[in-house]
Amino acid sequence: MADRIKRIFPGPMGKVVISTSSGVMLYDFASKRAISKVKPKNPVIKNAIWSKNFAKLAIISRTYITFVDKLFNILFEVKISEPVLSGYFNDNDVFLYSTHYHVKYIINKDSCGIIATLTERGYLVAILGSTLHYVSQKGALATMKVDMSEYNYKLGITRGRIGEVIGQLSKGEIVGSLSIRYLEQQGLPEIALNYEKDERHKFSLAKASRNLEAALEAALQMKRRDCLSELAEEAMKQGNMKVAETCYQKMLAFDKLVFLYVLQGDFLKLEKIMNLAKTKLKDQMLEYQTALVIGKVESQAKLLAEAGHLPLAYAIARKHKLESLVPPLAEAIKNDPQISQGVLEVKVGLRK
């Protein structure tokens, strides 16, 4: 071997794990060669611990624990802040380990945590139920009770035991915003939604789980225009016209309501908006826009006349034979010196 051997650790039958100056290898005695190699982030290896079936290996340095499969493909690496004193893989294939002050667990890269705080240095033997068995620094076998709620919660989520997770949340065994955030991070916003108290985050969870009704409820509670606008856009994308309509109504976004009702072909509601624009809002632009899309030509002509666009109003009145409007509009044009009288002679009709 060209590399300098630093440490040797046990391996599967007929093999050993060798830490060298350039990395870690799995050496096979039968073939007399390294059959697999890996280069952890920290090359100074302190220990290498196999899972019970030799399917996974934890390569431990002072600053990282690198997890590899039996072919030494890196699964993930976890940065650590304390030196590892001892560790083992339990029956759930979770890595449990002790440091100077804590007993910790690693389920995967995103699911790590603390099980217990130690009052003395301890070397793990096993955790059975809620009892930690360890060897003290004095060499005596000792036990202590530990709270496994967080560990069981995260393990249940990562292994798909959703019933157990919901049971823990319902019983109040798991509390706090971090547990809810973890559900969201693991792709379960629809479950997190049921236990979230903060309305802003509940809104985000509802959107992520495509529960637009719950998102609407949260947005209405917050009375935030930006949330209503965001939800309306998402509702339109999903084709949920009812939620979009409610959002636009609360925002008083009448121009968007007009567009929505045109898509739905709801002329009754369009007429209501036109009457509202005329009587309460005093919004001529909205009134004209609505009259245009529903084909109220008499209203269009009157609005154009009121806005000072007499030639346009006259053209519409003549085209649609609005006999009650043509004479007064013609008279108004004659009396306005700024308007060319030629508009009264222009033939109005459809383009061929």
mmCIF file of C-alpha atoms in Angstrom:
data_model
loop_
_atom_site.group_PDB
_atom_site.id
_atom_site.type_symbol
_atom_site.label_atom_id
_atom_site.label_comp_id
_atom_site.label_asym_id
_atom_site.label_seq_id
_atom_site.Cartn_x
_atom_site.Cartn_y
_atom_site.Cartn_z
ATOM 1 C CA MET A 1 0.000 0.000 0.000
ATOM 2 C CA ALA A 2 1.382 3.405 -0.996
ATOM 3 C CA ASP A 3 -0.594 5.307 1.647
ATOM 4 C CA ARG A 4 0.554 5.388 5.237
ATOM 5 C CA ILE A 5 -1.756 3.317 7.469
ATOM 6 C CA LYS A 6 -2.974 5.213 10.522
ATOM 7 C CA ARG A 7 -5.671 3.007 12.040
ATOM 8 C CA ILE A 8 -7.403 -0.311 11.426
ATOM 9 C CA PHE A 9 -11.028 -1.033 12.367
ATOM 10 C CA PRO A 10 -13.137 -4.218 12.146
ATOM 11 C CA GLY A 11 -15.153 -4.981 9.029
ATOM 12 C CA PRO A 12 -17.359 -7.726 7.606
ATOM 13 C CA MET A 13 -15.971 -11.261 7.476
ATOM 14 C CA GLY A 14 -12.600 -11.320 5.695
ATOM 15 C CA LYS A 15 -12.341 -7.532 5.531
ATOM 16 C CA VAL A 16 -11.072 -4.605 7.601
ATOM 17 C CA VAL A 17 -11.521 -0.850 7.457
ATOM 18 C CA ILE A 18 -8.214 0.979 7.113
ATOM 19 C CA SER A 19 -7.695 4.684 7.730
ATOM 20 C CA THR A 20 -4.800 6.022 5.656
ATOM 21 C CA SER A 21 -3.251 9.410 5.022
ATOM 22 C CA SER A 22 -5.465 9.902 1.958
ATOM 23 C CA GLY A 23 -8.809 8.478 3.120
ATOM 24 C CA VAL A 24 -10.566 5.318 4.262
ATOM 25 C CA MET A 25 -10.600 1.975 2.472
ATOM 26 C CA LEU A 26 -12.236 -1.412 2.841
ATOM 27 C CA TYR A 27 -9.486 -4.000 2.488
ATOM 28 C CA ASP A 28 -10.303 -7.566 1.420
ATOM 29 C CA PHE A 29 -7.896 -10.268 2.609
ATOM 30 C CA ALA A 30 -8.965 -12.820 -0.009
ATOM 31 C CA SER A 31 -8.122 -10.586 -2.970
ATOM 32 C CA LYS A 32 -5.375 -8.739 -1.073
ATOM 33 C CA ARG A 33 -6.535 -5.344 -2.232
ATOM 34 C CA ALA A 34 -8.708 -2.400 -1.317
ATOM 35 C CA ILE A 35 -12.139 -3.049 -2.831
ATOM 36 C CA SER A 36 -13.693 0.304 -1.842
ATOM 37 C CA LYS A 37 -12.396 3.748 -0.951
ATOM 38 C CA VAL A 38 -13.870 6.969 0.396
ATOM 39 C CA LYS A 39 -12.464 10.375 1.295
ATOM 40 C CA PRO A 40 -14.310 12.009 4.236
ATOM 41 C CA LYS A 41 -14.203 15.769 4.765
ATOM 42 C CA ASN A 42 -11.951 15.301 7.780
ATOM 43 C CA PRO A 43 -9.258 12.691 6.997
ATOM 44 C CA VAL A 44 -8.257 12.210 10.658
ATOM 45 C CA ILE A 45 -10.438 9.237 11.594
ATOM 46 C CA LYS A 46 -11.082 8.389 15.246
ATOM 47 C CA ASN A 47 -13.441 5.436 14.879
ATOM 48 C CA ALA A 48 -15.513 3.427 12.407
ATOM 49 C CA ILE A 49 -18.719 1.744 13.576
ATOM 50 C CA TRP A 50 -20.795 -0.680 11.511
ATOM 51 C CA SER A 51 -24.545 -1.205 11.622
ATOM 52 C CA LYS A 52 -25.668 -4.650 12.792
ATOM 53 C CA ASN A 53 -25.994 -6.127 9.291
ATOM 54 C CA PHE A 54 -22.863 -4.378 7.944
ATOM 55 C CA ALA A 55 -25.014 -2.406 5.501
ATOM 56 C CA LYS A 56 -23.928 0.994 6.806
ATOM 57 C CA LEU A 57 -20.768 2.423 8.344
ATOM 58 C CA ALA A 58 -20.310 5.537 10.489
ATOM 59 C CA ILE A 59 -16.820 6.973 9.951
ATOM 60 C CA ILE A 60 -16.091 9.285 12.867
ATOM 61 C CA SER A 61 -13.614 12.152 12.906
ATOM 62 C CA ARG A 62 -13.357 15.000 15.385
ATOM 63 C CA THR A 63 -15.600 17.303 13.364
ATOM 64 C CA TYR A 64 -17.685 15.038 11.116
ATOM 65 C CA ILE A 65 -19.526 11.739 11.066
ATOM 66 C CA THR A 66 -19.579 10.351 7.536
ATOM 67 C CA PHE A 67 -22.166 7.663 6.758
ATOM 68 C CA VAL A 68 -21.421 5.283 3.885
ATOM 69 C CA ASP A 69 -23.058 2.138 2.526
ATOM 70 C CA LYS A 70 -21.332 -1.219 2.269
ATOM 71 C CA LEU A 71 -19.717 -0.157 -1.041
ATOM 72 C CA PHE A 72 -18.390 3.006 0.621
ATOM 73 C CA ASN A 73 -20.701 5.335 -1.271
ATOM 74 C CA ILE A 74 -21.279 8.409 0.887
ATOM 75 C CA LEU A 75 -24.873 8.595 2.110
ATOM 76 C CA PHE A 76 -24.497 11.870 4.021
ATOM 77 C CA GLU A 77 -22.188 13.707 6.395
ATOM 78 C CA VAL A 78 -23.089 15.436 9.643
ATOM 79 C CA LYS A 79 -20.956 18.137 11.241
ATOM 80 C CA ILE A 80 -20.508 17.661 14.989
ATOM 81 C CA SER A 81 -19.431 20.090 17.695
ATOM 82 C CA GLU A 82 -18.248 17.607 20.349
ATOM 83 C CA PRO A 83 -15.911 14.604 20.128
ATOM 84 C CA VAL A 84 -17.684 11.231 19.966
ATOM 85 C CA LEU A 85 -16.889 8.954 22.908
ATOM 86 C CA SER A 86 -18.974 5.943 21.870
ATOM 87 C CA GLY A 87 -21.794 4.971 19.543
ATOM 88 C CA TYR A 88 -23.814 2.207 17.945
ATOM 89 C CA PHE A 89 -26.615 1.553 15.462
ATOM 90 C CA ASN A 90 -29.834 0.457 17.174
ATOM 91 C CA ASP A 91 -32.505 -1.908 15.824
ATOM 92 C CA ASN A 92 -34.076 0.980 13.838
ATOM 93 C CA ASP A 93 -30.749 1.570 12.070
ATOM 94 C CA VAL A 94 -30.408 4.924 13.869
ATOM 95 C CA PHE A 95 -26.956 5.977 15.042
ATOM 96 C CA LEU A 96 -26.853 6.771 18.770
ATOM 97 C CA TYR A 97 -23.701 8.224 20.279
ATOM 98 C CA SER A 98 -22.356 9.892 23.394
ATOM 99 C CA THR A 99 -20.134 12.931 23.799
ATOM 100 C CA HIS A 100 -18.652 14.483 26.920
ATOM 101 C CA TYR A 101 -21.969 16.056 27.842
ATOM 102 C CA HIS A 102 -24.778 14.545 25.745
ATOM 103 C CA VAL A 103 -26.368 11.449 24.259
ATOM 104 C CA LYS A 104 -27.413 12.207 20.686
ATOM 105 C CA TYR A 105 -29.010 10.540 17.675
ATOM 106 C CA ILE A 106 -28.708 10.770 13.891
ATOM 107 C CA ILE A 107 -31.559 9.400 11.761
ATOM 108 C CA ASN A 108 -30.499 11.189 8.577
ATOM 109 C CA LYS A 109 -28.807 14.439 7.606
ATOM 110 C CA ASP A 110 -31.839 16.544 8.531
ATOM 111 C CA SER A 111 -33.008 14.529 11.541
ATOM 112 C CA CYS A 112 -30.575 14.818 14.414
ATOM 113 C CA GLY A 113 -31.013 15.737 18.054
ATOM 114 C CA ILE A 114 -30.230 15.321 21.720
ATOM 115 C CA ILE A 115 -31.722 12.552 23.824
ATOM 116 C CA ALA A 116 -30.172 13.402 27.191
ATOM 117 C CA THR A 117 -27.659 15.604 28.982
ATOM 118 C CA LEU A 118 -25.059 13.692 30.971
ATOM 119 C CA THR A 119 -23.810 14.611 34.434
ATOM 120 C CA GLU A 120 -20.687 12.507 33.857
ATOM 121 C CA ARG A 121 -18.917 10.987 30.902
ATOM 122 C CA GLY A 122 -20.667 7.875 29.693
ATOM 123 C CA TYR A 123 -19.986 5.135 27.151
ATOM 124 C CA LEU A 124 -23.166 3.794 25.586
ATOM 125 C CA VAL A 125 -24.289 0.227 26.078
ATOM 126 C CA ALA A 126 -27.891 0.515 24.893
ATOM 127 C CA ILE A 127 -31.095 2.497 25.162
ATOM 128 C CA LEU A 128 -33.970 0.176 26.005
ATOM 129 C CA GLY A 129 -37.356 1.853 26.069
ATOM 130 C CA SER A 130 -36.779 5.031 28.043
ATOM 131 C CA THR A 131 -33.769 3.731 29.978
ATOM 132 C CA LEU A 132 -30.205 4.574 29.030
ATOM 133 C CA HIS A 133 -27.602 1.946 29.961
ATOM 134 C CA TYR A 134 -24.008 3.163 29.952
ATOM 135 C CA VAL A 135 -20.598 2.627 31.470
ATOM 136 C CA SER A 136 -19.417 5.531 33.605
ATOM 137 C CA GLN A 137 -15.925 6.985 33.497
ATOM 138 C CA LYS A 138 -15.149 4.938 36.609
ATOM 139 C CA GLY A 139 -16.031 1.725 34.783
ATOM 140 C CA ALA A 140 -19.331 1.122 36.577
ATOM 141 C CA LEU A 141 -22.528 0.108 34.756
ATOM 142 C CA ALA A 142 -25.160 2.815 35.259
ATOM 143 C CA THR A 143 -28.648 3.685 34.061
ATOM 144 C CA MET A 144 -30.750 6.821 33.716
ATOM 145 C CA LYS A 145 -34.223 7.674 32.467
ATOM 146 C CA VAL A 146 -34.376 9.571 29.182
ATOM 147 C CA ASP A 147 -37.134 11.277 27.211
ATOM 148 C CA MET A 148 -37.436 9.612 23.808
ATOM 149 C CA SER A 149 -40.411 11.695 22.611
ATOM 150 C CA GLU A 150 -38.499 13.830 20.101
ATOM 151 C CA TYR A 151 -36.552 10.837 18.832
ATOM 152 C CA ASN A 152 -39.727 8.766 18.354
ATOM 153 C CA TYR A 153 -41.459 11.742 16.716
ATOM 154 C CA LYS A 154 -38.759 12.288 14.098
ATOM 155 C CA LEU A 155 -38.290 8.572 13.554
ATOM 156 C CA GLY A 156 -42.030 8.168 12.999
ATOM 157 C CA ILE A 157 -42.049 10.926 10.392
ATOM 158 C CA THR A 158 -39.004 9.669 8.486
ATOM 159 C CA ARG A 159 -40.306 6.073 8.492
ATOM 160 C CA GLY A 160 -43.840 7.047 7.461
ATOM 161 C CA ARG A 161 -45.559 6.107 10.737
ATOM 162 C CA ILE A 162 -47.971 9.007 10.429
ATOM 163 C CA GLY A 163 -50.555 7.508 12.789
ATOM 164 C CA GLU A 164 -48.025 7.439 15.612
ATOM 165 C CA VAL A 165 -46.958 11.015 14.854
ATOM 166 C CA ILE A 166 -50.528 12.322 14.925
ATOM 167 C CA GLY A 167 -51.074 10.452 18.197
ATOM 168 C CA GLN A 168 -48.066 12.152 19.779
ATOM 169 C CA LEU A 169 -49.189 15.586 18.625
ATOM 170 C CA SER A 170 -52.767 15.025 19.776
ATOM 171 C CA LYS A 171 -51.650 13.895 23.231
ATOM 172 C CA GLY A 172 -49.367 16.897 23.615
ATOM 173 C CA GLU A 173 -46.230 14.750 23.833
ATOM 174 C CA ILE A 174 -44.632 17.017 21.231
ATOM 175 C CA VAL A 175 -45.073 20.776 21.474
ATOM 176 C CA GLY A 176 -43.427 23.868 20.067
ATOM 177 C CA SER A 177 -43.032 25.541 16.700
ATOM 178 C CA LEU A 178 -39.882 23.578 15.829
ATOM 179 C CA SER A 179 -41.822 20.310 15.732
ATOM 180 C CA ILE A 180 -44.320 21.891 13.338
ATOM 181 C CA ARG A 181 -41.505 23.253 11.151
ATOM 182 C CA TYR A 182 -40.003 19.780 11.039
ATOM 183 C CA LEU A 183 -43.257 18.351 9.655
ATOM 184 C CA GLU A 184 -43.169 20.986 6.935
ATOM 185 C CA GLN A 185 -39.517 20.293 6.112
ATOM 186 C CA GLN A 186 -40.329 16.605 5.732
ATOM 187 C CA GLY A 187 -43.031 17.346 3.166
ATOM 188 C CA LEU A 188 -46.070 17.033 5.461
ATOM 189 C CA PRO A 189 -47.573 20.561 5.508
ATOM 190 C CA GLU A 190 -51.121 19.180 5.558
ATOM 191 C CA ILE A 191 -50.492 17.605 8.977
ATOM 192 C CA ALA A 192 -48.559 20.583 10.335
ATOM 193 C CA LEU A 193 -51.492 22.809 9.366
ATOM 194 C CA ASN A 194 -53.738 21.175 11.980
ATOM 195 C CA TYR A 195 -51.383 22.090 14.844
ATOM 196 C CA GLU A 196 -50.000 25.461 13.781
ATOM 197 C CA LYS A 197 -51.217 28.460 15.813
ATOM 198 C CA ASP A 198 -49.488 31.338 14.020
ATOM 199 C CA GLU A 199 -51.845 32.619 11.316
ATOM 200 C CA ARG A 200 -49.067 33.739 8.947
ATOM 201 C CA HIS A 201 -47.386 30.378 9.008
ATOM 202 C CA LYS A 202 -50.740 28.596 8.889
ATOM 203 C CA PHE A 203 -51.411 30.524 5.671
ATOM 204 C CA SER A 204 -48.123 29.287 4.168
ATOM 205 C CA LEU A 205 -48.808 25.704 5.245
ATOM 206 C CA ALA A 206 -52.307 25.780 3.795
ATOM 207 C CA LYS A 207 -50.961 27.035 0.483
ATOM 208 C CA ALA A 208 -48.233 24.384 0.442
ATOM 209 C CA SER A 209 -50.816 21.655 1.078
ATOM 210 C CA ARG A 210 -53.166 23.184 -1.542
ATOM 211 C CA ASN A 211 -55.852 23.716 1.093
ATOM 212 C CA LEU A 212 -57.089 27.027 -0.238
ATOM 213 C CA GLU A 213 -60.097 27.203 2.082
ATOM 214 C CA ALA A 214 -57.833 27.011 5.145
ATOM 215 C CA ALA A 215 -55.498 29.565 3.550
ATOM 216 C CA LEU A 216 -58.461 31.883 2.992
ATOM 217 C CA GLU A 217 -59.529 31.550 6.619
ATOM 218 C CA ALA A 218 -56.029 32.486 7.789
ATOM 219 C CA ALA A 219 -55.788 35.391 5.347
ATOM 220 C CA LEU A 220 -59.141 36.768 6.533
ATOM 221 C CA GLN A 221 -58.016 36.499 10.146
ATOM 222 C CA MET A 222 -54.854 38.483 9.366
ATOM 223 C CA LYS A 223 -56.675 41.031 7.170
ATOM 224 C CA ARG A 224 -53.576 41.359 5.041
ATOM 225 C CA ARG A 225 -54.034 42.515 1.464
ATOM 226 C CA ASP A 226 -50.745 40.941 0.299
ATOM 227 C CA CYS A 227 -51.883 37.509 1.533
ATOM 228 C CA LEU A 228 -55.267 37.891 -0.128
ATOM 229 C CA SER A 229 -53.595 38.893 -3.403
ATOM 230 C CA GLU A 230 -51.173 35.965 -3.195
ATOM 231 C CA LEU A 231 -53.999 33.541 -2.439
ATOM 232 C CA ALA A 232 -56.187 34.889 -5.245
ATOM 233 C CA GLU A 233 -53.390 34.289 -7.741
ATOM 234 C CA GLU A 234 -52.910 30.734 -6.481
ATOM 235 C CA ALA A 235 -56.674 30.110 -6.538
ATOM 236 C CA MET A 236 -56.858 31.237 -10.170
ATOM 237 C CA LYS A 237 -54.021 28.860 -11.057
ATOM 238 C CA GLN A 238 -55.882 25.986 -9.419
ATOM 239 C CA GLY A 239 -59.227 26.991 -10.908
ATOM 240 C CA ASN A 240 -60.828 27.675 -7.522
ATOM 241 C CA MET A 241 -63.010 30.588 -8.597
ATOM 242 C CA LYS A 242 -64.901 30.768 -5.304
ATOM 243 C CA VAL A 243 -61.792 31.474 -3.235
ATOM 244 C CA ALA A 244 -60.472 33.895 -5.850
ATOM 245 C CA GLU A 245 -63.785 35.766 -5.848
ATOM 246 C CA THR A 246 -63.804 36.094 -2.049
ATOM 247 C CA CYS A 247 -60.231 37.433 -2.083
ATOM 248 C CA TYR A 248 -61.010 40.016 -4.768
ATOM 249 C CA GLN A 249 -64.165 41.075 -2.929
ATOM 250 C CA LYS A 250 -62.268 41.600 0.342
ATOM 251 C CA MET A 251 -59.584 43.524 -1.556
ATOM 252 C CA LEU A 252 -62.236 45.595 -3.395
ATOM 253 C CA ALA A 253 -60.380 44.655 -6.578
ATOM 254 C CA PHE A 254 -63.333 45.300 -8.892
ATOM 255 C CA ASP A 255 -61.262 45.237 -12.085
ATOM 256 C CA LYS A 256 -60.153 41.698 -11.238
ATOM 257 C CA LEU A 257 -63.729 40.748 -10.329
ATOM 258 C CA VAL A 258 -64.843 41.942 -13.753
ATOM 259 C CA PHE A 259 -62.228 39.715 -15.387
ATOM 260 C CA LEU A 260 -63.274 36.773 -13.194
ATOM 261 C CA TYR A 261 -66.977 37.175 -13.985
ATOM 262 C CA VAL A 262 -66.236 37.472 -17.697
ATOM 263 C CA LEU A 263 -64.397 34.137 -17.509
ATOM 264 C CA GLN A 264 -67.397 32.624 -15.754
ATOM 265 C CA GLY A 265 -69.928 34.287 -18.036
ATOM 266 C CA ASP A 266 -71.739 35.673 -14.976
ATOM 267 C CA PHE A 267 -73.493 38.689 -16.492
ATOM 268 C CA LEU A 268 -75.755 39.166 -13.494
ATOM 269 C CA LYS A 269 -72.786 39.908 -11.225
ATOM 270 C CA LEU A 270 -71.226 42.090 -13.907
ATOM 271 C CA GLU A 271 -74.387 44.220 -13.959
ATOM 272 C CA LYS A 272 -74.221 44.489 -10.167
ATOM 273 C CA ILE A 273 -70.640 45.789 -10.415
ATOM 274 C CA MET A 274 -71.693 48.294 -13.080
ATOM 275 C CA ASN A 275 -74.525 49.595 -10.887
ATOM 276 C CA LEU A 276 -72.176 49.721 -7.882
ATOM 277 C CA ALA A 277 -69.623 51.690 -9.889
ATOM 278 C CA LYS A 278 -72.350 54.159 -10.888
ATOM 279 C CA THR A 279 -74.187 54.623 -7.582
ATOM 280 C CA LYS A 280 -71.646 54.125 -4.774
ATOM 281 C CA LEU A 281 -68.132 54.084 -6.175
ATOM 282 C CA LYS A 282 -68.666 56.891 -8.695
ATOM 283 C CA ASP A 283 -66.061 55.181 -10.847
ATOM 284 C CA GLN A 284 -66.744 55.976 -14.494
ATOM 285 C CA MET A 285 -63.830 53.915 -15.769
ATOM 286 C CA LEU A 286 -65.054 50.778 -13.979
ATOM 287 C CA GLU A 287 -68.610 51.462 -15.078
ATOM 288 C CA TYR A 288 -67.537 51.870 -18.704
ATOM 289 C CA GLN A 289 -65.285 48.774 -18.587
ATOM 290 C CA THR A 290 -68.161 46.679 -17.287
ATOM 291 C CA ALA A 291 -70.654 48.120 -19.762
ATOM 292 C CA LEU A 292 -68.206 47.305 -22.544
ATOM 293 C CA VAL A 293 -67.800 43.623 -21.651
ATOM 294 C CA ILE A 294 -71.545 43.001 -21.172
ATOM 295 C CA GLY A 295 -72.564 44.946 -24.270
ATOM 296 C CA LYS A 296 -74.519 47.801 -22.650
ATOM 297 C CA VAL A 297 -74.089 50.181 -25.593
ATOM 298 C CA GLU A 298 -76.454 52.868 -24.301
ATOM 299 C CA SER A 299 -74.461 53.080 -21.063
ATOM 300 C CA GLN A 300 -71.245 53.216 -23.075
ATOM 301 C CA ALA A 301 -72.505 56.133 -25.138
ATOM 302 C CA LYS A 302 -73.736 58.048 -22.088
ATOM 303 C CA LEU A 303 -70.449 57.520 -20.208
ATOM 304 C CA LEU A 304 -68.394 58.657 -23.199
ATOM 305 C CA ALA A 305 -70.557 61.751 -23.497
ATOM 306 C CA GLU A 306 -70.191 62.538 -19.799
ATOM 307 C CA ALA A 307 -66.415 62.169 -20.148
ATOM 308 C CA GLY A 308 -66.398 64.672 -23.028
ATOM 309 C CA HIS A 309 -65.865 62.173 -25.860
ATOM 310 C CA LEU A 310 -68.851 63.371 -27.854
ATOM 311 C CA PRO A 311 -67.742 62.088 -31.288
ATOM 312 C CA LEU A 312 -67.258 58.555 -29.911
ATOM 313 C CA ALA A 313 -70.552 58.688 -28.050
ATOM 314 C CA TYR A 314 -72.309 59.919 -31.206
ATOM 315 C CA ALA A 315 -70.739 57.192 -33.337
ATOM 316 C CA ILE A 316 -71.916 54.467 -30.943
ATOM 317 C CA ALA A 317 -75.410 55.968 -30.738
ATOM 318 C CA ARG A 318 -75.742 56.121 -34.559
ATOM 319 C CA LYS A 319 -74.261 52.647 -35.080
ATOM 320 C CA HIS A 320 -76.688 51.042 -32.643
ATOM 321 C CA LYS A 321 -79.603 53.305 -33.626
ATOM 322 C CA LEU A 322 -80.090 54.755 -30.165
ATOM 323 C CA GLU A 323 -82.737 57.255 -31.270
ATOM 324 C CA SER A 324 -83.024 58.846 -27.848
ATOM 325 C CA LEU A 325 -79.325 59.761 -27.816
ATOM 326 C CA VAL A 326 -78.487 60.652 -31.439
ATOM 327 C CA PRO A 327 -80.262 64.074 -31.655
ATOM 328 C CA PRO A 328 -79.001 65.492 -28.315
ATOM 329 C CA LEU A 329 -75.459 64.286 -29.055
ATOM 330 C CA ALA A 330 -75.577 65.829 -32.548
ATOM 331 C CA GLU A 331 -76.788 69.098 -31.039
ATOM 332 C CA ALA A 332 -73.989 69.049 -28.450
ATOM 333 C CA ILE A 333 -71.402 68.523 -31.201
ATOM 334 C CA LYS A 334 -72.824 71.445 -33.236
ATOM 335 C CA ASN A 335 -72.534 73.702 -30.203
ATOM 336 C CA ASP A 336 -68.910 72.731 -29.492
ATOM 337 C CA PRO A 337 -66.570 74.816 -31.681
ATOM 338 C CA GLN A 338 -63.595 72.592 -30.870
ATOM 339 C CA ILE A 339 -65.192 69.576 -32.573
ATOM 340 C CA SER A 340 -65.093 69.262 -36.363
ATOM 341 C CA GLN A 341 -68.625 69.243 -37.716
ATOM 342 C CA GLY A 342 -67.530 66.649 -40.233
ATOM 343 C CA VAL A 343 -68.038 63.899 -37.660
ATOM 344 C CA LEU A 344 -71.779 64.295 -38.125
ATOM 345 C CA GLU A 345 -71.439 63.298 -41.781
ATOM 346 C CA VAL A 346 -69.177 60.276 -41.269
ATOM 347 C CA LYS A 347 -70.849 57.007 -42.178
ATOM 348 C CA VAL A 348 -70.832 54.586 -39.264
ATOM 349 C CA GLY A 349 -70.847 50.869 -39.970
ATOM 350 C CA LEU A 350 -68.961 47.600 -39.642
ATOM 351 C CA ARG A 351 -65.707 47.136 -41.507
ATOM 352 C CA LYS A 352 -65.951 44.778 -44.449
#
